[in-house]
PDB file of C-alpha atoms in Angstrom:
ATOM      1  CA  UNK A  28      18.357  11.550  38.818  1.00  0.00           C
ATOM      2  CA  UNK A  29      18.005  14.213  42.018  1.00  0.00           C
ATOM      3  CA  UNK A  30      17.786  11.867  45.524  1.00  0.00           C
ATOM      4  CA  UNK A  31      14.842  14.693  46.330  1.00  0.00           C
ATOM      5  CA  UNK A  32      11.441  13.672  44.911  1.00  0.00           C
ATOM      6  CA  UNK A  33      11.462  17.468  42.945  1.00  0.00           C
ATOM      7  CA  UNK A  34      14.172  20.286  42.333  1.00  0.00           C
ATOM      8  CA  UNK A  35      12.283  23.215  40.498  1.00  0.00           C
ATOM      9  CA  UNK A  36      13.593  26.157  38.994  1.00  0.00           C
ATOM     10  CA  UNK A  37      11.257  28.582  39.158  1.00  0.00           C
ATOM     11  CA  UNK A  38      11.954  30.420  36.010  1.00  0.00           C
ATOM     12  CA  UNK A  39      14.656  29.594  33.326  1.00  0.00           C
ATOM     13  CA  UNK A  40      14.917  30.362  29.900  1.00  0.00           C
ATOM     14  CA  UNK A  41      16.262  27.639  26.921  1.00  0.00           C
ATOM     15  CA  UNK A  42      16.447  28.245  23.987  1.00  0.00           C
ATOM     16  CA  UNK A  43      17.213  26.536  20.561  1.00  0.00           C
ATOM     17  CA  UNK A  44      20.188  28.591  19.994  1.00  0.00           C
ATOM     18  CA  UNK A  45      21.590  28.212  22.993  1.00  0.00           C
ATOM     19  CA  UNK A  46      23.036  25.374  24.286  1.00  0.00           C
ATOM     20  CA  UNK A  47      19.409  23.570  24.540  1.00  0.00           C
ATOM     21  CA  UNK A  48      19.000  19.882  25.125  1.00  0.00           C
ATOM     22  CA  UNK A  49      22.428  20.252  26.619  1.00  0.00           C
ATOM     23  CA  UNK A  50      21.401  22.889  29.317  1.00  0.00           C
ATOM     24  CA  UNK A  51      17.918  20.495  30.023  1.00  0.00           C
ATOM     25  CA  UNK A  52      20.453  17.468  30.361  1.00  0.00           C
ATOM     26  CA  UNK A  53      23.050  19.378  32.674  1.00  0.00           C
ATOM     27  CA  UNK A  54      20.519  20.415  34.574  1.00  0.00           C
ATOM     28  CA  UNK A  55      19.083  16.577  35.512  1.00  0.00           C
ATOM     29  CA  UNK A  56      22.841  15.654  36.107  1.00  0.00           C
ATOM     30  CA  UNK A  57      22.880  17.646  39.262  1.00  0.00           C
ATOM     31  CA  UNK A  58      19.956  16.877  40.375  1.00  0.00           C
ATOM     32  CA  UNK A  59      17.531  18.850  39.077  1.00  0.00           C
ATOM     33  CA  UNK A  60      13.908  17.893  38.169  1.00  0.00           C
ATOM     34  CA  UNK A  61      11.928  20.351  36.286  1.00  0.00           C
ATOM     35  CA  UNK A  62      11.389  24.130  35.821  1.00  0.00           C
ATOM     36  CA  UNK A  63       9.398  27.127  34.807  1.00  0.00           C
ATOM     37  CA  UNK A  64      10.722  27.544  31.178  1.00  0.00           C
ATOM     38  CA  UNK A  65       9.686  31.108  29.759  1.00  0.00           C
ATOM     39  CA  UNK A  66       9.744  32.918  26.905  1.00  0.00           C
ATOM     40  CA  UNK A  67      13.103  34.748  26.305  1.00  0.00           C
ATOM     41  CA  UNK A  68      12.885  38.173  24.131  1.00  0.00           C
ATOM     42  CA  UNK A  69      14.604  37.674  21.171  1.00  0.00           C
ATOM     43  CA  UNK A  70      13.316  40.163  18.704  1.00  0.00           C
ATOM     44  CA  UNK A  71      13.752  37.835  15.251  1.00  0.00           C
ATOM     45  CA  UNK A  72       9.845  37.760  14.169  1.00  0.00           C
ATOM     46  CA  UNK A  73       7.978  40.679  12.340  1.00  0.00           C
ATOM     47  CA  UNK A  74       5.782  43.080  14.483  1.00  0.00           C
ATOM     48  CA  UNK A  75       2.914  41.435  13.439  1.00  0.00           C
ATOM     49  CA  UNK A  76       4.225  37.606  14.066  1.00  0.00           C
ATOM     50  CA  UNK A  77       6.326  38.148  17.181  1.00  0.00           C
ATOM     51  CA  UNK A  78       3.782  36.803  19.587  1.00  0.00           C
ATOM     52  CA  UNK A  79       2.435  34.136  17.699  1.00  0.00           C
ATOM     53  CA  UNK A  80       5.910  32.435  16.536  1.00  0.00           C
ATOM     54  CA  UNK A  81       7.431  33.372  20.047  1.00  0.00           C
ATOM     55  CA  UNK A  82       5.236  31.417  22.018  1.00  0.00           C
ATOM     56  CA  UNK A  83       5.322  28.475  19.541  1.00  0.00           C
ATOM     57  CA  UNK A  84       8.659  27.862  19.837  1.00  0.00           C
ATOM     58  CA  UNK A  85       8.669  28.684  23.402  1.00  0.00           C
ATOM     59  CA  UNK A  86       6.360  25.697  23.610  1.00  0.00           C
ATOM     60  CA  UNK A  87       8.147  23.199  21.094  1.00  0.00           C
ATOM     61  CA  UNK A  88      11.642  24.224  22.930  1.00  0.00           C
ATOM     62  CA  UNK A  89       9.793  22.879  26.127  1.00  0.00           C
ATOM     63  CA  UNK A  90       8.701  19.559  24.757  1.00  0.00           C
ATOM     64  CA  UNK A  91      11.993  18.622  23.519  1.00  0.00           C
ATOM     65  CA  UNK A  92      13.290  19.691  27.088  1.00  0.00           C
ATOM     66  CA  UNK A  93      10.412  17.352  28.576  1.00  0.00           C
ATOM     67  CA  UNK A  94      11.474  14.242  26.397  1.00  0.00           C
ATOM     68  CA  UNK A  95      14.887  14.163  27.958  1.00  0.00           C
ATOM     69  CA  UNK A  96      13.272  13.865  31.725  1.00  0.00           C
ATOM     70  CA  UNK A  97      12.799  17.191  32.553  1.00  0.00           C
ATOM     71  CA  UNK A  98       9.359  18.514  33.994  1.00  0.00           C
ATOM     72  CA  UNK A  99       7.898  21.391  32.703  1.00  0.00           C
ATOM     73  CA  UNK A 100       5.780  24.431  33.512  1.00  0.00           C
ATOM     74  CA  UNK A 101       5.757  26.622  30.491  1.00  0.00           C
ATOM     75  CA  UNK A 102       4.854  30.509  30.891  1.00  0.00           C
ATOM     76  CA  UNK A 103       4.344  33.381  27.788  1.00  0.00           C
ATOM     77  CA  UNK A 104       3.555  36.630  27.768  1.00  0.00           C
ATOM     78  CA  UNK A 105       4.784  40.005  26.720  1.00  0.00           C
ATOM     79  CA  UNK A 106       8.130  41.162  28.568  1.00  0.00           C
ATOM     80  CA  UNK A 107       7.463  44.748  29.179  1.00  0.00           C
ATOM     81  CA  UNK A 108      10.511  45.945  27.165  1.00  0.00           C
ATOM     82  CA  UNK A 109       8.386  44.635  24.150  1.00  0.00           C
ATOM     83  CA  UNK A 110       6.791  48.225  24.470  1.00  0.00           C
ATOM     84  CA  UNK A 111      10.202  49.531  22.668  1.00  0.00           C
ATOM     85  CA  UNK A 112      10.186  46.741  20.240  1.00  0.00           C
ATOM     86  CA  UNK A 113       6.161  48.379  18.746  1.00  0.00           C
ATOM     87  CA  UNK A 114       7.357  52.059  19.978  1.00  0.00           C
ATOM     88  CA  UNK A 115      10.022  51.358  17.398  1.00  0.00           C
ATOM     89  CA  UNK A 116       7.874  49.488  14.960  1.00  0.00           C
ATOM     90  CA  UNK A 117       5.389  52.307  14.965  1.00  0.00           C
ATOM     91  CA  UNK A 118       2.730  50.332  16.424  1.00  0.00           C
ATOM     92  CA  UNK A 119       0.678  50.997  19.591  1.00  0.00           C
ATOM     93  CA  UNK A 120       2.984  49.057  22.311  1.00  0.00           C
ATOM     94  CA  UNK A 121      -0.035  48.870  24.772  1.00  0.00           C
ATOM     95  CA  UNK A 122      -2.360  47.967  22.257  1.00  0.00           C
ATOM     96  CA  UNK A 123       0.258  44.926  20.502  1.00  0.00           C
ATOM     97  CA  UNK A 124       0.961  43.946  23.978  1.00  0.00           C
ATOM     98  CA  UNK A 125      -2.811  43.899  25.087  1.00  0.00           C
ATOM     99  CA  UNK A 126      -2.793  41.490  21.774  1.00  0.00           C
ATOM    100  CA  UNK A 127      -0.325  38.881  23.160  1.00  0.00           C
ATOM    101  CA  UNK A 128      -1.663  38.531  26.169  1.00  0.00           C
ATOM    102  CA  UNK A 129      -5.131  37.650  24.717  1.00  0.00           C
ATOM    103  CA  UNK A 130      -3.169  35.091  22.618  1.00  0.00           C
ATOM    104  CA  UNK A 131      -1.122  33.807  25.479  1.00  0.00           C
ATOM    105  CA  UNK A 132      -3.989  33.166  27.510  1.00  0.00           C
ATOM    106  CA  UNK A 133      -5.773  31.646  25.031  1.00  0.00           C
ATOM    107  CA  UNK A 134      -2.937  29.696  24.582  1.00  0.00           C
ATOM    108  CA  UNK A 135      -2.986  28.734  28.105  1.00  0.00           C
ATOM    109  CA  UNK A 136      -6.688  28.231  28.581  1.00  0.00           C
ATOM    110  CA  UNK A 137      -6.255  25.471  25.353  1.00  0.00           C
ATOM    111  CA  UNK A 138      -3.818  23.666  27.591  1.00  0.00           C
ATOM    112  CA  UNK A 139      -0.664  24.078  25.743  1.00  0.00           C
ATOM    113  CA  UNK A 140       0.792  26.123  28.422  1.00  0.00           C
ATOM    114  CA  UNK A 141       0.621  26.926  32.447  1.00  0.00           C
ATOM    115  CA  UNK A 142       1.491  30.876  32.963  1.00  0.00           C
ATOM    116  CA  UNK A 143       1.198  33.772  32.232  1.00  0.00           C
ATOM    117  CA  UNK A 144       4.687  36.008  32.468  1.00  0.00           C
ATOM    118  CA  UNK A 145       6.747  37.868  32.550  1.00  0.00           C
ATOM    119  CA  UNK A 146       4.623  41.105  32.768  1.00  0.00           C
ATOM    120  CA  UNK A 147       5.115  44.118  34.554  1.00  0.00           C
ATOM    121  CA  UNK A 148       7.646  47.254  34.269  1.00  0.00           C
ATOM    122  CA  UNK A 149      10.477  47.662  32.870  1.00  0.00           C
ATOM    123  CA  UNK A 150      13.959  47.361  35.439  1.00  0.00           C
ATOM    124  CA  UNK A 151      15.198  50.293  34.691  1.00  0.00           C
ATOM    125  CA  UNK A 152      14.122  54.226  35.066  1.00  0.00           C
ATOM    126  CA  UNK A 153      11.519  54.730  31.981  1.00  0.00           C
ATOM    127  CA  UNK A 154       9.669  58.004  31.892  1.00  0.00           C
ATOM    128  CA  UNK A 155       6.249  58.561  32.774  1.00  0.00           C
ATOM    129  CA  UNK A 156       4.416  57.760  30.112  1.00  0.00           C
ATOM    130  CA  UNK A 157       6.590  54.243  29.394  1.00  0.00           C
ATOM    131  CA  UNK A 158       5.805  53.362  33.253  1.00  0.00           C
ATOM    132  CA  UNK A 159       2.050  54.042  33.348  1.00  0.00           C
ATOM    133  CA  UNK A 160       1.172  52.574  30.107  1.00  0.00           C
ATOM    134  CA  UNK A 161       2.920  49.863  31.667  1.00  0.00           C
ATOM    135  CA  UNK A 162       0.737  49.553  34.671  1.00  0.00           C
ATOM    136  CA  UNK A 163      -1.868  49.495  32.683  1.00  0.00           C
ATOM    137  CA  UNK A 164      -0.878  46.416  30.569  1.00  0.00           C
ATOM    138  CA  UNK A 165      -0.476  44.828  33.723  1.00  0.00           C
ATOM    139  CA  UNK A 166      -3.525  45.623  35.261  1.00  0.00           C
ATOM    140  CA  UNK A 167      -5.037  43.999  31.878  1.00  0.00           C
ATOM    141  CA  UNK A 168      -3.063  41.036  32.775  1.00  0.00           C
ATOM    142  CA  UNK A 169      -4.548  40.748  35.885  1.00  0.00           C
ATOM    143  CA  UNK A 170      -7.939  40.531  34.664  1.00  0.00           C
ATOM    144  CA  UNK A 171      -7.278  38.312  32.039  1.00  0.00           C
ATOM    145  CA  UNK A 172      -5.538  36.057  34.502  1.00  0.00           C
ATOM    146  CA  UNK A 173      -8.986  36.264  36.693  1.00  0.00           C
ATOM    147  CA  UNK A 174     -10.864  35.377  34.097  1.00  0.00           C
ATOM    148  CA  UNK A 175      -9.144  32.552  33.146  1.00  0.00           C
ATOM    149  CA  UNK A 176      -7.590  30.979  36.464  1.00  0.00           C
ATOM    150  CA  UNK A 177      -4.081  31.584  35.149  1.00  0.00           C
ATOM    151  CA  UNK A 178      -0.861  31.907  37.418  1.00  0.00           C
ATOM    152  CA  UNK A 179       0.901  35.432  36.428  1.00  0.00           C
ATOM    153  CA  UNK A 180       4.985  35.833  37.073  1.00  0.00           C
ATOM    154  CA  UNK A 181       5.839  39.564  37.673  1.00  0.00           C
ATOM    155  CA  UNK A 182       8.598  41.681  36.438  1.00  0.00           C
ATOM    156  CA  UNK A 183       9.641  44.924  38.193  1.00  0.00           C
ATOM    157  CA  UNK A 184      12.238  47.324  39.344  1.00  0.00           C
ATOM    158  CA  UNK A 185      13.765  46.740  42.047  1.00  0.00           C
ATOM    159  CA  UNK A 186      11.104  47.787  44.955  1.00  0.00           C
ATOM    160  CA  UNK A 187      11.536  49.405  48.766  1.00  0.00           C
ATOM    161  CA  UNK A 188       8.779  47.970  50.659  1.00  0.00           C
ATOM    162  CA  UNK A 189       6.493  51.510  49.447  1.00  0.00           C
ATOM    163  CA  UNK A 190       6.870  49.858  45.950  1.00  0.00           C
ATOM    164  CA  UNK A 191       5.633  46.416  47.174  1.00  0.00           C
ATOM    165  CA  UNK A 192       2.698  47.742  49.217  1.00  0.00           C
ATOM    166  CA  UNK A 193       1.425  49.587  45.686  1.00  0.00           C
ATOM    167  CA  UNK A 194       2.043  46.957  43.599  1.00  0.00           C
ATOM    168  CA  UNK A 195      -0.001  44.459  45.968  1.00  0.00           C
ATOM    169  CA  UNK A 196      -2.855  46.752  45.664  1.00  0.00           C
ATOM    170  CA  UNK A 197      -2.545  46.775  42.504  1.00  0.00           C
ATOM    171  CA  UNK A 198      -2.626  43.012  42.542  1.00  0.00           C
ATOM    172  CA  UNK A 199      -5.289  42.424  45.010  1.00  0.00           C
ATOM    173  CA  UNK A 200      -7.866  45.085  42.785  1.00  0.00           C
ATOM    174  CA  UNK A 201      -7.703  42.804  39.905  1.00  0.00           C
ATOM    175  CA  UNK A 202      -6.876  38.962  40.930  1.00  0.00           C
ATOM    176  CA  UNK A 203      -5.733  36.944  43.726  1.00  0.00           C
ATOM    177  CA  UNK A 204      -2.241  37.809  45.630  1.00  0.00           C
ATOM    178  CA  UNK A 205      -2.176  33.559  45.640  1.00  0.00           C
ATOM    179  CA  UNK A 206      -1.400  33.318  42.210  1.00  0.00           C
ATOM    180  CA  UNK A 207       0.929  36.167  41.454  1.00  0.00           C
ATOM    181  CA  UNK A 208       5.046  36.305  41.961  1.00  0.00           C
ATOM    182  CA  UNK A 209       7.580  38.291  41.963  1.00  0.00           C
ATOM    183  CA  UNK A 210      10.317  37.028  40.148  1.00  0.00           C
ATOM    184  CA  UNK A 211      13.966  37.656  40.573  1.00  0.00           C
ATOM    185  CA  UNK A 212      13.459  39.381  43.855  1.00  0.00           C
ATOM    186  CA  UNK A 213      16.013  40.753  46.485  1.00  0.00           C
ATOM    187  CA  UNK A 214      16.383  38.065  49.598  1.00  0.00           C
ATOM    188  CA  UNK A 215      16.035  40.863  51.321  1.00  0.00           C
ATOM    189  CA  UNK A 216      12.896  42.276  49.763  1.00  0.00           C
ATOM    190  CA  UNK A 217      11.322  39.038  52.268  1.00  0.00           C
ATOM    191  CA  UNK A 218      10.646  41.134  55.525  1.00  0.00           C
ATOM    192  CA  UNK A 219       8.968  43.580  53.594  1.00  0.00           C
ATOM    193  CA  UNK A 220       5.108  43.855  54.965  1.00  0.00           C
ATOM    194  CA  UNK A 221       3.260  42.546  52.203  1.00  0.00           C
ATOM    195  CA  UNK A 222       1.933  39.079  50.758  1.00  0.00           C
ATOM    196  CA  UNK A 223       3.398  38.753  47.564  1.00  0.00           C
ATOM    197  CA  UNK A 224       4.856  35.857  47.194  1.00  0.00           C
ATOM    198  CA  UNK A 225       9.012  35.700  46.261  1.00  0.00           C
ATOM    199  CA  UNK A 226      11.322  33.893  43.747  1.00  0.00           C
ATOM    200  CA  UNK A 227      14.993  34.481  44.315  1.00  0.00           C
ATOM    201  CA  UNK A 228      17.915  33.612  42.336  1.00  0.00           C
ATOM    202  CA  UNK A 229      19.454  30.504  44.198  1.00  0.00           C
ATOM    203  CA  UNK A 230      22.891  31.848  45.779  1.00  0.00           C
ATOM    204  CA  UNK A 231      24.322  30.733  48.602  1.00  0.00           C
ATOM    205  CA  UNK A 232      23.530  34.257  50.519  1.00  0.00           C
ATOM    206  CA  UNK A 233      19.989  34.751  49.436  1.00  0.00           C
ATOM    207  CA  UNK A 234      19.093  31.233  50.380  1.00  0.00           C
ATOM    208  CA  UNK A 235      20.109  31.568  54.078  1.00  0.00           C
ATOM    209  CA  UNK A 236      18.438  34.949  53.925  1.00  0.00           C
ATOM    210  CA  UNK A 237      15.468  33.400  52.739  1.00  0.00           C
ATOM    211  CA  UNK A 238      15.226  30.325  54.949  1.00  0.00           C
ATOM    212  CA  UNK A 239      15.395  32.602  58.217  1.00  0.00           C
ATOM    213  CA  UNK A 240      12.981  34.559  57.431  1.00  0.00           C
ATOM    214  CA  UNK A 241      10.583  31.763  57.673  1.00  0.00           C
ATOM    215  CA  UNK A 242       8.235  32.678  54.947  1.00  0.00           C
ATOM    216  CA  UNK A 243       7.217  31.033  51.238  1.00  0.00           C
ATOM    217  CA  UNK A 244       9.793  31.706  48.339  1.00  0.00           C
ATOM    218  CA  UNK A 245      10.747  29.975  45.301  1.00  0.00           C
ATOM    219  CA  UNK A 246      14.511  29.758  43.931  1.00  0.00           C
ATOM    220  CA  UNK A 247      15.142  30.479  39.944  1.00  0.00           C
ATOM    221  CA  UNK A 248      18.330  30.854  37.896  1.00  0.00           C
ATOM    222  CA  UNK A 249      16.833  33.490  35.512  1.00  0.00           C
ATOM    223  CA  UNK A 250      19.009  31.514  33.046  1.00  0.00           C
ATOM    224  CA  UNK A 251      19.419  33.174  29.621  1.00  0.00           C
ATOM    225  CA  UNK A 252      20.736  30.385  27.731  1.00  0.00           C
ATOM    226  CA  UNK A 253      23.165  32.413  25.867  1.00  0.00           C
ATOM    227  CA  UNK A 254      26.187  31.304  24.622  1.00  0.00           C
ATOM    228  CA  UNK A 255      27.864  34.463  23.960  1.00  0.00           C
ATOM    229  CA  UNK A 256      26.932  35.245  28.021  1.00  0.00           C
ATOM    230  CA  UNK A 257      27.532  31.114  29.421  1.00  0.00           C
ATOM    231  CA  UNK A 258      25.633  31.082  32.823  1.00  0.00           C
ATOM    232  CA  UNK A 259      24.084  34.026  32.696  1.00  0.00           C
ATOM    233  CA  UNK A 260      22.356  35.269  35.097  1.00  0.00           C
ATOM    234  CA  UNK A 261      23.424  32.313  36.953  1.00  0.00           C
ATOM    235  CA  UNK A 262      24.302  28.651  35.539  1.00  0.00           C
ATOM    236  CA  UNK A 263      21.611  26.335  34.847  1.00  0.00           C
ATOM    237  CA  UNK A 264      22.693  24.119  37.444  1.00  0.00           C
ATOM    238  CA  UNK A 265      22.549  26.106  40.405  1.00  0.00           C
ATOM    239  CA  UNK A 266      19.155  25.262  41.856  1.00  0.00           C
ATOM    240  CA  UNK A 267      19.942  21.649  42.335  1.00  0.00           C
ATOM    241  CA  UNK A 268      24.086  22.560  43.888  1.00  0.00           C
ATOM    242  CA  UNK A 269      21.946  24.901  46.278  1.00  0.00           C
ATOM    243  CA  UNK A 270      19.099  22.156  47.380  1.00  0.00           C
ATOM    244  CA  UNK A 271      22.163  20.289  48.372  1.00  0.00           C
ATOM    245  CA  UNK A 272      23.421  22.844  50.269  1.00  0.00           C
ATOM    246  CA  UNK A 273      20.028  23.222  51.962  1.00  0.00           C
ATOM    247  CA  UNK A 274      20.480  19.698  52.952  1.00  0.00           C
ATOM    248  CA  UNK A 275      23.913  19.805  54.279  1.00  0.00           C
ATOM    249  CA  UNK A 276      22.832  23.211  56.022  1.00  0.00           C
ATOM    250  CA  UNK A 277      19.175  22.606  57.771  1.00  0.00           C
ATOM    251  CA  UNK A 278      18.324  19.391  59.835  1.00  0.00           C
ATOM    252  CA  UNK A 279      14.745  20.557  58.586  1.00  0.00           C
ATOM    253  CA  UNK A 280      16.241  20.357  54.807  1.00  0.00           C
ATOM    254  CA  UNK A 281      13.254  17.260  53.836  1.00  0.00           C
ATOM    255  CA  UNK A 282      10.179  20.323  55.433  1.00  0.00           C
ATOM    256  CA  UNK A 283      12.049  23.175  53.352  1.00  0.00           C
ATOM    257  CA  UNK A 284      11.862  21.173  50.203  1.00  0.00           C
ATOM    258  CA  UNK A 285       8.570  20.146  50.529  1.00  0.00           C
ATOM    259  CA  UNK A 286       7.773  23.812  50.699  1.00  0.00           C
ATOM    260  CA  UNK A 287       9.763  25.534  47.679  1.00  0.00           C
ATOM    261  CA  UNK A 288       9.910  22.682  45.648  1.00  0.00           C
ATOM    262  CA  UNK A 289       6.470  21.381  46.118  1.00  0.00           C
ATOM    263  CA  UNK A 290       3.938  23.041  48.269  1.00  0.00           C
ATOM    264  CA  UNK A 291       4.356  26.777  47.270  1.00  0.00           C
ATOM    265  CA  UNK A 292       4.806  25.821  43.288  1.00  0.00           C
ATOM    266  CA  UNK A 293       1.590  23.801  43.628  1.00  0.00           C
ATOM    267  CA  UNK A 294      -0.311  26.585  45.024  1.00  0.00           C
ATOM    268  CA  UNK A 295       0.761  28.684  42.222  1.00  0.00           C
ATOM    269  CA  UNK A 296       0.926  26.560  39.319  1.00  0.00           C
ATOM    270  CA  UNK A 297      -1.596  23.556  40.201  1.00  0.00           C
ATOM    271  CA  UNK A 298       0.625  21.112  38.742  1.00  0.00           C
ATOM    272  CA  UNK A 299       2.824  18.182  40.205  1.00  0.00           C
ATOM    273  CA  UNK A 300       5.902  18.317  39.119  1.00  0.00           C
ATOM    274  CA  UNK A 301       7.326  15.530  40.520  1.00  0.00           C
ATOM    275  CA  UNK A 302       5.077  13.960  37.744  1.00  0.00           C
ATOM    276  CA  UNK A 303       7.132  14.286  34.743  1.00  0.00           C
TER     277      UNK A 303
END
């Protein structure tokens, strides 16, 4: 049990083929108290049944990770590689994808789960055509997320503070900037001039660049659960090792806390997660 009332990942994925109930339980022995579990993009279903049977697991996955202590937030959504999965499958990739996020926010809206993620464009240099259908998937994100009061987690390249301005706009056209992040962000993306709000991968180096800077952030492990890649992207762990370096770092460690592990997640996800 963590000595902090709540130690949240901010986005983690587990998985049943992975090392599961395990990861959940390693992750309470150092401390930890709950996470943002989202849906990872394995590619087993059919076309047709991806969405459907990958957010139903995604949710069953979540409460067996729940029943061993663990508090959850659960987020689905398309993963904006998907749009190779349909390109491949001969299907409309903006149309299937438009598709699952009806589903996943119907999904939400019914209570079963909390977010809507991880949507956006894709990490790497796609051509034209890939990156504006793209926007345009996420711009129908954002409304559905309007419509329906629903937190959104973003994925993107990796943005100069140009990118971040546009995407904001983007953002701000279509929903409120409160209820949108950016996950897996640079630490250093932080001083950029714009409101989104930030979820870093908890090392040691982009905590300290985070905590100077003064501003809201989150911490995440973006872990995979992958045992063919064991602690990938970083081990499921981490968040809680890093709170206690927090503590041993910042006389102000109980305030900083409060904020990333409480305050800022509450804002986004309306949920208390020290209420597991």
């Amino acid at each position: 049990m963590s000595p902090y009332r709540t130690v949240f990942d901010n986005f983690a994925h587990i998985r049943r083929n992975g090392y599961y109930v395990d990861a959940a339980k390693e992750f309470l022995k150092y401390g930890g108290t709950s996470m943002n579990m989202v849906n990872f993009p394995d590619y087993f279903y059919t076309p047709d049944s991806h969405y459907e049977k990958l957010y139903r697991e995604t949710i069953d996955v979540a409460k067996t990770v729940r029943n061993t202590g663990v508090g959850t937030v659960i987020t689905i959504g398309p993963y904006p590689l998907d749009y190779f999965y349909f390109q491949s499958a001969r299907k409309d990739p903006v149309d299937e994808m438009k598709r699952g996020i009806d589903m996943a926010a119907s999904i939400i809206t019914a209570g079963d789960a909390d977010a809507m993620g991880e949507i956006g464009y894709p990490h790497f240099p796609v051509d034209e055509k890939v990156y504006s259908d793209s926007g345009v998937i996420l711009e129908y994100a954002l409304d559905v997320c309007h419509d329906h009061d629903i937190p959104l987690i973003l994925h993107t390249e990796d943005m100069d503070e140009e990118g971040y301005l546009r995407v904001e706009s983007i953002i701000k056209m279509h929903y409120s900037i409160d209820r949108v992040i950016k996950h897996h962000a640079n630490a250093t993306d932080i001083y950029f001039n714009d409101s989104i709000t930030r979820s870093f991968v908890a090392s040691r180096s982009n905590i300290k660049t985070a905590v100077s800077s003064g501003r809201d952030f989150l911490l995440e492990t973006d872990y995979t659960d992958q045992k063919d890649k064991p602690g990938k992207v970083i081990p499921v762990y981490s968040v809680p090792k890093r709170a206690e370096m927090i503590k041993n770092l910042y006389e102000n460690y109980d305030e900083i806390f409060h904020r990333i592990f409480e305050e800022v997640p509450f804002r986004i996800y309306r949920k208390e997660f020290f209420d597991r």
